[in-house]
C-alpha positions as MATLAB code, in Angstrom:
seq = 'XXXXXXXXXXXXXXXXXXXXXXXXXXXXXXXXXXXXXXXXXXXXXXXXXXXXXXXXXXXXXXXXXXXXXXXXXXXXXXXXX';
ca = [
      14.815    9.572   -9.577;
      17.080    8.103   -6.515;
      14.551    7.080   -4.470;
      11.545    5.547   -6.917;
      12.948    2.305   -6.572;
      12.656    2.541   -3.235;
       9.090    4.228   -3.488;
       8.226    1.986   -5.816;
       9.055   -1.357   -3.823;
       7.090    0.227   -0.586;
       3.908    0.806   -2.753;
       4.288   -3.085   -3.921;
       4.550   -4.488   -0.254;
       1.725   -2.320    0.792;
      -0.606   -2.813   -1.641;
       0.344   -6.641   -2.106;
       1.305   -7.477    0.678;
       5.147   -7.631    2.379;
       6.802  -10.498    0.766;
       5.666   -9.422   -2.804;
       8.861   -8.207   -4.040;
      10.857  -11.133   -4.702;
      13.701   -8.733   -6.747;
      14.805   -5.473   -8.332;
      17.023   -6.119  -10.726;
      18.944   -3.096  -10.841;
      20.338   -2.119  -14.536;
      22.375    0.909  -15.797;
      19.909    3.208  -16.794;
      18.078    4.730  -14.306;
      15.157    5.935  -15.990;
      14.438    1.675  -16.224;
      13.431   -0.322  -13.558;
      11.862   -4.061  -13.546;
      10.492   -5.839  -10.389;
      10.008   -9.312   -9.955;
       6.707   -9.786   -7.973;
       4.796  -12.648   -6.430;
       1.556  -10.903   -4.683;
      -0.449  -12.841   -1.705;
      -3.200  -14.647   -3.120;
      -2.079  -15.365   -6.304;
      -0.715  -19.124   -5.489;
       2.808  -18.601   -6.102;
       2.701  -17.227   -9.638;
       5.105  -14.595  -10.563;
       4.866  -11.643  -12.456;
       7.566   -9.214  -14.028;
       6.897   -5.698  -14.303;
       9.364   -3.413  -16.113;
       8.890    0.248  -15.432;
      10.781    3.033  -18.226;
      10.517    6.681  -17.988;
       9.431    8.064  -21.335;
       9.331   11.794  -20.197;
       9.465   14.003  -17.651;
       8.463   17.666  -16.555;
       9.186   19.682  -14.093;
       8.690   23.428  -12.553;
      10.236   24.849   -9.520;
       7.862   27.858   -7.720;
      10.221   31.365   -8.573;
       9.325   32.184   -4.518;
      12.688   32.011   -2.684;
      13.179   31.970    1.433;
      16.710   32.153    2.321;
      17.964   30.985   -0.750;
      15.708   27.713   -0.738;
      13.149   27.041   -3.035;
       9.342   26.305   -1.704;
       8.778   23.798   -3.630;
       9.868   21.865   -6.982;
       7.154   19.956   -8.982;
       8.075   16.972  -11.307;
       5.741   14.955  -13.364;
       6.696   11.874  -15.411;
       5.124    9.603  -17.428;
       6.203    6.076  -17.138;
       5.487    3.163  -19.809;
       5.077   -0.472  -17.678;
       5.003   -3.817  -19.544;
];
């Protein structure tokens, strides 16, 4: 959850292209993000996209070394407008 703004924002740059994100207005839930984007080739025009968590799942593998877990799965399914 800390880091999928972060995630998030690199996929946007990458994808279209490194001056896309304009802003992340950050609000006080966390399972709620929106982006402000402008993506190359589209002639200035902006676009809004607001991201919200509507569920989540997750399993962690029962196999222990030293104490430390091998690996912890989490799904979520995310609603964007």
């Amino acid at each position: 959850v800390a880091d999928r703004p972060y995630n998030i924002e690199s996929i946007c740059r990458a994808t279209m292209g490194a001056k896309a994100v304009l802003d992340v207005p950050r609000g006080e839930d966390p399972n709620e993000l929106a982006f402000v984007l402008s993506p190359e080739g589209a002639a200035g025009q902006l676009y809004r996209a607001d991201l919200k968590v509507v569920g989540r799942h997750s399993e962690s593998n029962p196999e222990v070394t030293d104490g430390a877990l091998l690996s912890y799965d989490v799904c979520e399914v995310i609603r964007q407008v």
